[in-house]
Short mmCIF file of C-alpha atoms and ligand atoms in Angstrom, two decimals:
data_model
loop_
_atom_site.label_atom_id
_atom_site.label_comp_id
_atom_site.label_asym_id
_atom_site.label_seq_id
_atom_site.Cartn_x
_atom_site.Cartn_y
_atom_site.Cartn_z
CA UNK A 1 0.00 0.00 0.00
CA UNK A 2 1.32 3.50 -0.74
CA UNK A 3 1.16 5.62 2.39
CA UNK A 4 2.02 9.25 3.08
CA UNK A 5 3.22 10.50 6.44
CA UNK A 6 3.11 14.26 7.00
CA UNK A 7 5.47 15.35 9.81
CA UNK A 8 8.67 13.37 10.28
CA UNK A 9 9.29 13.74 14.01
CA UNK A 10 9.16 11.14 16.79
CA UNK A 11 5.73 9.85 15.76
CA UNK A 12 5.93 10.33 11.98
CA UNK A 13 9.38 8.85 11.50
CA UNK A 14 8.69 5.82 13.69
CA UNK A 15 5.33 5.26 11.97
CA UNK A 16 6.91 5.57 8.55
CA UNK A 17 9.86 3.29 9.29
CA UNK A 18 7.70 0.60 10.92
CA UNK A 19 5.09 0.62 8.14
CA UNK A 20 7.85 0.46 5.52
CA UNK A 21 9.21 -2.58 7.33
CA UNK A 22 5.96 -4.47 6.70
CA UNK A 23 6.26 -3.93 2.97
CA UNK A 24 4.34 -0.71 2.38
CA UNK A 25 5.65 2.09 0.18
CA UNK A 26 6.09 5.01 2.56
CA UNK A 27 6.54 8.65 1.67
CA UNK A 28 7.56 10.83 4.61
CA UNK A 29 7.00 14.55 4.14
CA UNK A 30 8.29 17.37 6.33
CA UNK A 31 8.39 21.13 5.90
CA UNK A 32 11.83 21.21 7.54
CA UNK A 33 14.17 20.97 4.55
CA UNK A 34 17.36 20.26 6.47
CA UNK A 35 15.63 17.41 8.30
CA UNK A 36 14.63 15.85 4.99
CA UNK A 37 18.06 16.39 3.38
CA UNK A 38 19.71 14.72 6.39
CA UNK A 39 17.26 11.82 6.32
CA UNK A 40 18.05 11.31 2.65
CA UNK A 41 21.69 10.91 3.74
CA UNK A 42 20.65 8.49 6.50
CA UNK A 43 21.13 11.05 9.32
CA UNK A 44 18.28 10.79 11.80
CA UNK A 45 16.93 13.92 13.52
CA UNK A 46 16.30 12.09 16.78
CA UNK A 47 17.47 9.18 18.89
CA UNK A 48 15.16 6.23 19.29
CA UNK A 49 16.40 2.66 19.91
CA UNK A 50 16.12 0.46 16.80
CA UNK A 51 15.01 3.27 14.50
CA UNK A 52 18.24 3.79 12.57
CA UNK A 53 18.40 0.20 11.32
CA UNK A 54 14.72 0.27 10.30
CA UNK A 55 15.32 3.45 8.29
CA UNK A 56 18.40 1.92 6.66
CA UNK A 57 16.40 -1.20 5.75
CA UNK A 58 13.70 0.99 4.25
CA UNK A 59 16.34 2.66 2.07
CA UNK A 60 17.83 -0.63 0.99
CA UNK A 61 14.49 -2.19 0.14
CA UNK A 62 13.31 1.06 -1.48
CA UNK A 63 10.17 1.17 0.62
CA UNK A 64 10.97 4.42 2.45
CA UNK A 65 11.24 7.84 0.80
CA UNK A 66 11.69 11.35 2.15
CA UNK A 67 10.55 14.57 0.55
CA UNK A 68 9.44 18.13 1.22
CA UNK A 69 7.01 17.91 -1.73
CA UNK A 70 3.58 16.80 -0.63
CA UNK A 71 2.33 16.60 -4.25
CA UNK A 72 4.73 13.76 -5.05
CA UNK A 73 4.01 12.01 -1.76
CA UNK A 74 0.19 11.97 -2.01
CA UNK A 75 -0.05 10.89 -5.64
CA UNK A 76 -2.01 7.57 -5.60
CA UNK A 77 -1.61 7.22 -1.86
CA UNK A 78 -4.14 5.02 -0.04
CA UNK A 79 -3.71 6.58 3.39
CA UNK A 80 -2.24 9.87 4.53
CA UNK A 81 -1.28 10.14 8.22
CA UNK A 82 -1.02 13.60 9.76
CA UNK A 83 1.76 13.40 12.37
CA UNK A 84 2.72 17.04 12.82
CA UNK A 85 3.35 18.62 16.22
CA UNK A 86 0.43 20.12 18.14
CA UNK A 87 2.18 22.13 20.88
CA UNK A 88 0.45 24.28 23.46
CA UNK A 89 -0.42 27.82 22.49
CA UNK A 90 0.37 30.73 24.82
CA UNK A 91 -3.21 30.48 26.09
CA UNK A 92 -2.64 26.86 27.15
CA UNK A 93 -4.78 25.11 24.54
CA UNK A 94 -3.41 22.99 21.66
CA UNK A 95 -1.99 25.07 18.82
CA UNK A 96 -3.41 23.54 15.64
CA UNK A 97 -1.65 25.87 13.20
CA UNK A 98 0.66 23.15 11.87
CA UNK A 99 -2.00 20.51 11.38
CA UNK A 100 -4.35 22.91 9.59
CA UNK A 101 -1.47 24.27 7.46
CA UNK A 102 -0.57 20.70 6.48
CA UNK A 103 -4.24 20.05 5.64
CA UNK A 104 -4.39 23.11 3.37
CA UNK A 105 -1.35 21.93 1.43
CA UNK A 106 -2.81 18.43 1.25
CA UNK A 107 -6.11 19.82 -0.09
CA UNK A 108 -4.21 21.69 -2.79
CA UNK A 109 -2.52 18.53 -4.06
CA UNK A 110 -4.89 15.61 -3.52
CA UNK A 111 -5.73 13.98 -6.84
CA UNK A 112 -6.79 10.43 -6.01
CA UNK A 113 -9.12 8.92 -3.38
CA UNK A 114 -7.51 8.35 0.02
CA UNK A 115 -8.12 8.16 3.74
CA UNK A 116 -6.77 11.13 5.74
CA UNK A 117 -5.88 10.00 9.24
CA UNK A 118 -5.15 12.25 12.21
CA UNK A 119 -2.39 10.62 14.24
CA UNK A 120 -1.29 13.78 16.05
CA UNK A 121 -2.93 14.33 19.44
CA UNK A 122 -5.76 16.75 18.71
CA UNK A 123 -8.83 18.04 20.55
CA UNK A 124 -12.26 16.65 19.75
CA UNK A 125 -13.59 18.26 16.59
CA UNK A 126 -10.20 18.69 14.88
CA UNK A 127 -10.63 15.80 12.43
CA UNK A 128 -14.06 17.22 11.50
CA UNK A 129 -12.42 20.61 10.90
CA UNK A 130 -9.76 18.91 8.76
CA UNK A 131 -12.55 17.40 6.67
CA UNK A 132 -14.13 20.84 6.21
CA UNK A 133 -10.81 22.39 5.15
CA UNK A 134 -10.20 19.61 2.64
CA UNK A 135 -13.71 19.88 1.21
CA UNK A 136 -13.28 23.64 0.79
CA UNK A 137 -9.89 23.24 -0.90
CA UNK A 138 -11.24 20.60 -3.26
CA UNK A 139 -14.29 22.72 -4.10
CA UNK A 140 -11.93 25.56 -5.02
CA UNK A 141 -10.25 23.15 -7.41
CA UNK A 142 -13.65 22.06 -8.79
CA UNK A 143 -13.19 18.58 -7.43
CA UNK A 144 -16.27 17.01 -5.90
CA UNK A 145 -15.98 15.63 -2.37
CA UNK A 146 -15.79 11.85 -2.16
CA UNK A 147 -12.15 11.87 -3.06
CA UNK A 148 -11.25 11.33 0.55
CA UNK A 149 -12.58 10.40 3.96
CA UNK A 150 -11.19 11.15 7.40
CA UNK A 151 -10.33 9.09 10.47
CA UNK A 152 -8.70 9.52 13.85
CA UNK A 153 -5.96 7.10 14.88
CA UNK A 154 -4.20 8.55 17.94
CA UNK A 155 -0.73 7.23 18.63
CA UNK A 156 0.22 5.64 21.95
CA UNK A 157 3.94 4.97 21.41
CA UNK A 158 6.34 6.05 24.16
CA UNK A 159 9.59 7.80 23.35
CA UNK A 160 12.51 5.58 24.33
CA UNK A 161 10.66 2.45 23.22
CA UNK A 162 8.75 3.90 20.29
CA UNK A 163 9.68 1.25 17.71
CA UNK A 164 8.92 -1.59 20.09
CA UNK A 165 5.61 0.06 21.07
CA UNK A 166 4.59 0.64 17.46
CA UNK A 167 5.39 -2.92 16.48
CA UNK A 168 3.67 -4.44 19.54
CA UNK A 169 0.72 -2.19 20.28
CA UNK A 170 -1.62 -2.91 23.19
CA UNK A 171 -4.40 -1.41 21.13
CA UNK A 172 -5.02 0.43 17.89
CA UNK A 173 -7.71 3.07 18.18
CA UNK A 174 -9.61 3.82 14.98
CA UNK A 175 -12.18 6.58 14.99
CA UNK A 176 -14.04 6.35 11.70
CA UNK A 177 -17.14 7.49 9.85
CA UNK A 178 -17.32 4.45 7.56
CA UNK A 179 -16.79 0.75 8.21
CA UNK A 180 -14.55 0.39 5.15
CA UNK A 181 -12.15 2.99 6.59
CA UNK A 182 -11.79 0.90 9.74
CA UNK A 183 -11.22 -2.19 7.57
CA UNK A 184 -8.45 -0.42 5.68
CA UNK A 185 -6.71 0.62 8.89
CA UNK A 186 -7.11 -2.85 10.39
CA UNK A 187 -5.52 -4.37 7.28
CA UNK A 188 -2.57 -1.98 7.58
CA UNK A 189 -2.03 -2.75 11.27
CA UNK A 190 -2.66 -6.49 10.96
CA UNK A 191 1.05 -7.49 10.97
CA UNK A 192 1.50 -5.66 14.31
CA UNK A 193 -1.67 -7.04 15.90
CA UNK A 194 -0.74 -10.67 15.30
CA UNK A 195 0.97 -11.22 18.66
CA UNK A 196 -1.42 -9.41 20.93
CA UNK A 197 -3.23 -6.11 21.01
CA UNK A 198 -6.69 -5.26 19.85
CA UNK A 199 -8.27 -3.08 17.22
CA UNK A 200 -10.79 -0.69 18.77
CA UNK A 201 -13.21 0.86 16.31
CA UNK A 202 -15.24 3.84 17.47
CA UNK A 203 -16.58 7.24 16.44
CA UNK A 204 -14.07 10.00 15.68
CA UNK A 205 -14.72 12.27 18.73
CA UNK A 206 -14.26 9.33 21.14
CA UNK A 207 -10.99 8.35 19.45
CA UNK A 208 -9.69 11.93 19.67
CA UNK A 209 -10.65 12.21 23.33
CA UNK A 210 -9.30 8.75 24.26
CA UNK A 211 -5.72 9.92 23.82
CA UNK A 212 -6.14 12.80 26.28
CA UNK A 213 -7.97 10.51 28.69
CA UNK A 214 -5.14 7.93 28.59
CA UNK A 215 -2.39 10.49 29.16
CA UNK A 216 -4.28 12.18 31.99
CA UNK A 217 -4.86 8.82 33.67
CA UNK A 218 -1.11 8.05 33.43
CA UNK A 219 -0.16 11.50 34.73
CA UNK A 220 -2.52 11.01 37.68
CA UNK A 221 -0.61 7.91 38.80
CA UNK A 222 2.69 9.78 38.79
CA UNK A 223 1.33 12.73 40.72
CA UNK A 224 -0.39 10.47 43.25
CA UNK A 225 2.69 8.34 43.92
CA UNK A 226 4.72 11.54 44.30
CA UNK A 227 2.30 12.93 46.88
CA UNK A 228 2.43 9.62 48.76
CA UNK A 229 6.25 9.74 48.55
CA UNK A 230 6.39 13.28 49.92
CA UNK A 231 4.33 12.24 52.90
CA UNK A 232 6.14 8.95 53.51
CA UNK A 233 9.44 10.87 53.70
CA UNK A 234 8.07 12.87 56.63
CA UNK A 235 6.96 9.85 58.64
CA UNK A 236 10.11 7.77 58.18
CA UNK A 237 8.62 5.37 55.59
CA UNK A 238 10.23 4.42 52.27
CA UNK A 239 8.16 4.76 49.09
CA UNK A 240 10.11 1.98 47.35
CA UNK A 241 8.69 -1.02 49.24
CA UNK A 242 5.35 0.79 49.39
CA UNK A 243 5.40 0.96 45.59
CA UNK A 244 5.88 -2.82 45.48
CA UNK A 245 2.89 -3.32 47.76
CA UNK A 246 0.79 -1.15 45.45
CA UNK A 247 2.14 -2.68 42.24
CA UNK A 248 1.40 -6.24 43.30
CA UNK A 249 -2.29 -5.42 43.58
CA UNK A 250 -3.75 -6.37 40.19
CA UNK A 251 -6.34 -3.61 40.56
CA UNK A 252 -3.48 -1.08 40.68
CA UNK A 253 -0.66 -2.73 38.69
CA UNK A 254 3.07 -1.86 38.71
CA UNK A 255 3.36 0.68 35.88
CA UNK A 256 3.75 4.45 36.20
CA UNK A 257 4.34 4.22 39.93
CA UNK A 258 7.89 5.58 40.24
CA UNK A 259 8.24 8.45 42.66
CA UNK A 260 10.67 11.12 41.50
CA UNK A 261 10.73 14.44 39.72
CA UNK A 262 7.40 13.99 37.99
CA UNK A 263 6.45 13.63 34.36
CA UNK A 264 7.87 15.67 31.49
CA UNK A 265 8.17 15.33 27.73
CA UNK A 266 6.06 16.59 24.90
CA UNK A 267 2.87 14.65 25.72
CA UNK A 268 1.75 14.34 29.33
CA UNK A 269 2.28 17.99 30.35
CA UNK A 270 0.62 19.36 27.23
CA UNK A 271 -2.27 16.90 27.18
CA UNK A 272 -3.16 17.40 30.86
CA UNK A 273 -3.00 21.17 30.29
CA UNK A 274 -5.22 20.85 27.22
CA UNK A 275 -7.93 19.12 29.26
CA UNK A 276 -7.72 21.76 32.01
CA UNK A 277 -8.18 24.43 29.36
CA UNK A 278 -11.07 22.52 27.78
CA UNK A 279 -12.76 22.25 31.19
CA UNK A 280 -12.45 26.04 31.61
CA UNK A 281 -13.91 26.63 28.16
CA UNK A 282 -16.81 24.23 28.74
CA UNK A 283 -17.23 25.42 32.34
CA UNK A 284 -16.76 21.89 33.66
CA UNK A 285 -15.05 21.71 37.05
CA UNK A 286 -11.94 19.45 36.94
CA UNK A 287 -10.31 19.76 40.39
CA UNK A 288 -8.50 16.43 40.17
CA UNK A 289 -6.96 17.11 36.78
CA UNK A 290 -5.79 20.55 37.93
CA UNK A 291 -4.23 18.95 41.01
CA UNK A 292 -2.33 16.42 38.85
CA UNK A 293 -0.62 19.31 37.11
CA UNK A 294 0.02 21.32 40.27
CA UNK A 295 1.56 18.35 42.06
CA UNK A 296 3.80 17.71 39.08
CA UNK A 297 5.10 21.27 39.07
CA UNK A 298 5.59 21.19 42.85
CA UNK A 299 7.71 18.07 42.61
CA UNK A 300 10.58 19.87 40.85
CA UNK A 301 10.35 22.81 43.23
CA UNK A 302 10.42 20.53 46.29
CA UNK A 303 13.51 18.78 44.96
CA UNK A 304 15.29 22.09 44.46
CA UNK A 305 14.21 23.30 47.91
CA UNK A 306 15.58 20.11 49.44
CA UNK A 307 18.92 20.75 47.74
CA UNK A 308 19.00 24.41 48.83
CA UNK A 309 18.06 23.45 52.40
CA UNK A 310 20.97 21.04 52.51
CA UNK A 311 23.34 23.93 51.83
CA UNK A 312 21.49 26.22 54.23
CA UNK A 313 19.71 28.44 51.68
CA UNK A 314 19.32 29.12 47.95
CA UNK A 315 21.95 31.87 48.25
CA UNK A 316 24.47 29.36 49.56
CA UNK A 317 24.31 27.56 46.18
CA UNK A 318 26.39 30.41 44.76
CA UNK A 319 29.71 29.12 43.39
CA UNK A 320 28.86 25.55 44.42
CA UNK A 321 29.72 23.05 41.69
CA UNK A 322 26.64 20.96 40.93
CA UNK A 323 27.00 17.96 38.64
CA UNK A 324 23.94 16.68 36.82
CA UNK A 325 23.47 13.21 35.36
CA UNK A 326 20.57 13.10 32.94
CA UNK A 327 18.95 15.83 30.85
CA UNK A 328 16.33 14.08 28.72
CA UNK A 329 12.86 13.87 30.24
CA UNK A 330 13.27 10.10 30.48
CA UNK A 331 15.87 7.47 29.52
CA UNK A 332 16.46 6.16 25.98
CA UNK A 333 15.47 9.40 24.29
CA UNK A 334 17.17 12.66 23.37
CA UNK A 335 13.90 14.55 23.87
CA UNK A 336 14.37 17.42 26.32
CA UNK A 337 10.92 19.00 25.97
CA UNK A 338 9.49 19.82 29.42
CA UNK A 339 12.32 17.90 31.06
CA UNK A 340 12.54 18.43 34.85
CA UNK A 341 16.31 18.91 34.38
CA UNK A 342 15.67 22.22 32.68
CA UNK A 343 13.69 23.82 35.49
CA UNK A 344 16.37 22.67 37.92
CA UNK A 345 19.28 23.98 35.82
CA UNK A 346 17.52 27.34 35.41
CA UNK A 347 17.08 27.61 39.17
CA UNK A 348 20.74 26.68 39.79
CA UNK A 349 21.90 29.34 37.34
CA UNK A 350 19.57 31.87 38.93
CA UNK A 351 21.44 31.32 42.22
CA UNK A 352 24.81 31.37 40.41
CA UNK A 353 25.80 27.77 41.00
CA UNK A 354 28.36 26.26 38.60
CA UNK A 355 26.59 23.54 36.61
CA UNK A 356 28.25 20.54 34.94
CA UNK A 357 26.08 18.13 32.97
CA UNK A 358 26.25 14.77 31.27
CA UNK A 359 23.62 12.82 29.32
CA UNK A 360 24.18 9.87 26.93
CA UNK A 361 21.98 11.37 24.16
CA UNK A 362 20.67 14.81 25.00
CA UNK A 363 23.88 16.90 25.20
CA UNK A 364 23.58 18.46 21.74
CA UNK A 365 19.95 19.51 22.14
CA UNK A 366 20.74 20.94 25.60
CA UNK A 367 23.81 22.80 24.28
CA UNK A 368 21.52 24.63 21.82
CA UNK A 369 19.62 26.05 24.82
CA UNK A 370 22.16 26.70 27.59
CA UNK A 371 25.23 27.19 25.38
CA UNK A 372 28.18 28.39 27.47
CA UNK A 373 26.29 28.98 30.72
CA UNK A 374 26.89 25.38 31.80
CA UNK A 375 29.71 22.86 31.28
CA UNK A 376 29.04 19.86 29.03
CA UNK A 377 31.04 16.80 30.09
CA UNK A 378 31.97 14.00 27.72
CA UNK A 379 31.43 11.23 30.26
CA UNK A 380 29.76 10.74 33.66
CA UNK A 381 32.98 10.82 35.70
CA UNK A 382 34.52 13.96 34.23
CA UNK A 383 31.16 15.59 34.93
CA UNK A 384 31.80 14.98 38.64
CA UNK A 385 35.14 16.78 38.84
CA UNK A 386 35.28 18.92 42.00
CA UNK A 387 31.51 18.62 42.39
CA UNK A 388 29.93 19.57 45.70
CA UNK A 389 26.95 17.47 44.81
CA UNK A 390 25.53 15.16 42.13
CA UNK A 391 21.92 15.40 41.01
CA UNK A 392 20.58 12.31 39.20
CA UNK A 393 17.74 13.63 37.07
CA UNK A 394 17.17 10.88 34.45
CA UNK A 395 17.34 7.16 35.17
CA UNK A 396 19.57 6.08 32.27
CA UNK A 397 20.92 2.51 32.75
CA UNK A 398 24.50 3.81 32.54
CA UNK A 399 23.93 5.70 35.83
CA UNK A 400 22.47 2.75 37.71
CA UNK A 401 25.66 0.80 38.44
CA UNK A 402 28.49 3.33 38.39
CA UNK A 403 31.98 2.99 39.85
CA UNK A 404 31.20 4.56 43.22
CA UNK A 405 34.88 4.73 44.20
CA UNK A 406 35.69 6.69 41.04
CA UNK A 407 32.76 8.97 41.79
CA UNK A 408 33.99 9.67 45.30
CA UNK A 409 37.50 10.38 44.06
CA UNK A 410 36.23 12.92 41.53
CA UNK A 411 33.83 14.76 43.83
CA UNK A 412 34.72 17.32 46.48
CA UNK A 413 31.84 16.05 48.64
CA UNK A 414 30.23 12.60 48.16
CA UNK A 415 26.70 13.98 48.15
CA UNK A 416 23.98 12.55 45.88
CA UNK A 417 20.48 13.89 45.33
CA UNK A 418 18.78 11.02 43.54
CA UNK A 419 15.75 12.46 41.77
CA UNK A 420 14.79 9.07 40.35
CA UNK A 421 15.45 6.78 43.33
CA UNK A 422 17.85 4.60 41.34
CA UNK A 423 20.26 3.84 44.19
CA UNK A 424 19.98 1.85 47.38
CA UNK A 425 19.99 4.31 50.24
CA UNK A 426 21.53 1.75 52.61
CA UNK A 427 24.31 0.83 50.17
CA UNK A 428 25.30 4.45 49.59
CA UNK A 429 25.33 5.23 53.31
CA UNK A 430 27.51 2.17 53.93
CA UNK A 431 29.92 3.42 51.26
CA UNK A 432 30.33 6.86 52.75
CA UNK A 433 27.93 8.87 50.58
CA UNK A 434 25.40 11.40 51.83
CA UNK A 435 22.24 10.30 50.04
CA UNK A 436 18.90 12.04 49.47
CA UNK A 437 16.15 10.37 47.46
CA UNK A 438 12.48 11.13 46.92
CA UNK A 439 10.08 9.75 49.52
CA UNK A 440 12.62 7.66 51.40
N1 NAD B 501 6.40 12.20 20.88
C1 NAD B 501 5.60 11.29 21.40
O1 NAD B 501 6.00 10.45 22.23
C2 NAD B 501 4.16 11.22 20.99
C3 NAD B 501 3.42 10.07 21.29
C4 NAD B 501 2.09 10.02 20.89
C5 NAD B 501 1.51 11.10 20.24
N2 NAD B 501 2.25 12.21 20.00
C6 NAD B 501 1.62 13.32 19.27
O2 NAD B 501 2.04 13.22 17.91
C7 NAD B 501 2.20 14.52 17.34
C8 NAD B 501 3.62 14.68 16.80
O3 NAD B 501 4.52 14.60 17.89
P1 NAD B 501 6.10 14.46 17.68
O4 NAD B 501 6.70 14.32 19.03
O5 NAD B 501 6.36 13.45 16.63
O6 NAD B 501 6.43 15.92 17.09
P2 NAD B 501 7.83 16.43 16.49
O7 NAD B 501 7.92 17.85 16.88
O8 NAD B 501 8.92 15.49 16.86
O9 NAD B 501 7.61 16.31 14.90
C9 NAD B 501 6.68 17.05 14.19
C10 NAD B 501 7.19 17.23 12.78
O10 NAD B 501 6.16 17.83 11.99
C11 NAD B 501 6.78 18.73 11.08
N3 NAD B 501 5.77 19.67 10.60
C12 NAD B 501 5.14 20.66 11.28
N4 NAD B 501 4.26 21.29 10.48
C13 NAD B 501 4.34 20.71 9.27
C14 NAD B 501 3.69 20.91 8.03
N5 NAD B 501 2.76 21.86 7.90
N6 NAD B 501 4.02 20.12 6.97
C15 NAD B 501 4.97 19.16 7.11
N7 NAD B 501 5.61 18.91 8.25
C16 NAD B 501 5.30 19.67 9.33
C17 NAD B 501 7.88 19.37 11.90
O11 NAD B 501 8.87 19.96 11.08
C18 NAD B 501 8.40 18.16 12.69
O12 NAD B 501 9.45 17.52 11.99
C19 NAD B 501 1.83 15.50 18.44
O13 NAD B 501 0.48 15.82 18.32
C20 NAD B 501 2.05 14.70 19.71
O14 NAD B 501 1.26 15.15 20.78
C21 NAD B 501 3.57 12.28 20.33
#
């Protein structure tokens, strides 16, 4: 099947590469010319485990193509997925400029019947609006509607395991107007649904809303475990064994129960905020959803306060050397959007601390933002040189079993603030470290 993917970011590129791998002819379009030129040379714009080899295979087998020209990409395409970014606007609701701009261009070039599928996370009513834009564009070109239909197919992949998630989905959500559109999508996803996972067909508004509902539910678990952690710390309990107690209950389950610095990234923060904004617009009271967000913001502030308190005050952070391990919002990705590390670095710089950072994948993207105001280390141990403290902000595997002796030798003071609870408190105490975790 010939398929077009508009927007070649985390979602679009993974979707394209995985669908090419099952034998489809995939045309990935992006408005960012340098991104496309690099992809044509095999240079990926992002880090995602397993993605590079899939893209290379697609090249070799001639099933994967990259272009900035939508006209070429949509010619005789069966399905066109819209995977562009839908960031938050200044007002706190989703900014749909990119998705509507992509739709306009699509409407100007569509020449053969196809299914237009919204894969980006969009508010209810967006796919309907896309249909209206397309109809208008086609009317302007004297083409009668019927050339296309629309569907919503929100994406549930997680950065860091995006390829794995795409290839082994728990569920595929298909919001459709016509049964044959659902059949077409089910046929496309069939190779991925063989092992497990189900195909959930529904109306378009429910499919659009389901994505926000899922992300808000996940965010609620993180904020709740963090509140429980904050309290357990004050009564001498440890959130780690408590988490196991909770996770073993099948009604609760073990996932999304790690206490720490809270959620970040390009999805959970923006999708929770979008629902809060929607509630305001519709005048529906959403106290729980607002609290999820507030708790998440507090979590970073509490961590910073704990650090400042250790040194006596925020002002005492001045000229302290603070090493940071981990910049991406979670491991196995170079995505730094809404990463807790950024709020913490900004605060440290505000109080004139000297900041040294290391991350296995996110150094380049972070350098673009902080430039010379912080020091970028080439490896975890050189990051620790003369450090008064280490902050662990992302739970990359490489940080989990370090050479503690080497760490101690490099640091001025063996002090660790573990924002992700990756170390054993008892072990570190036994080995002469001062250790502070979250909720323990
Ligand atoms: N990143 C995730 O983990 C994830 C998971 C599920 C859903 N989503 C949703 O998927 C959507 C895309 O997210 P992402 O993280 O892949 O975004 P991204 O920022 O990584 O990529 C978006 C791409 O779209 C391109 N683009 C923007 N406007 C365009 C246009 N008019 N024509 C062609 N290309 C255009 C951009 O240049 C960029 O390359 C968002 O709605 C997001 O909420 C993301």
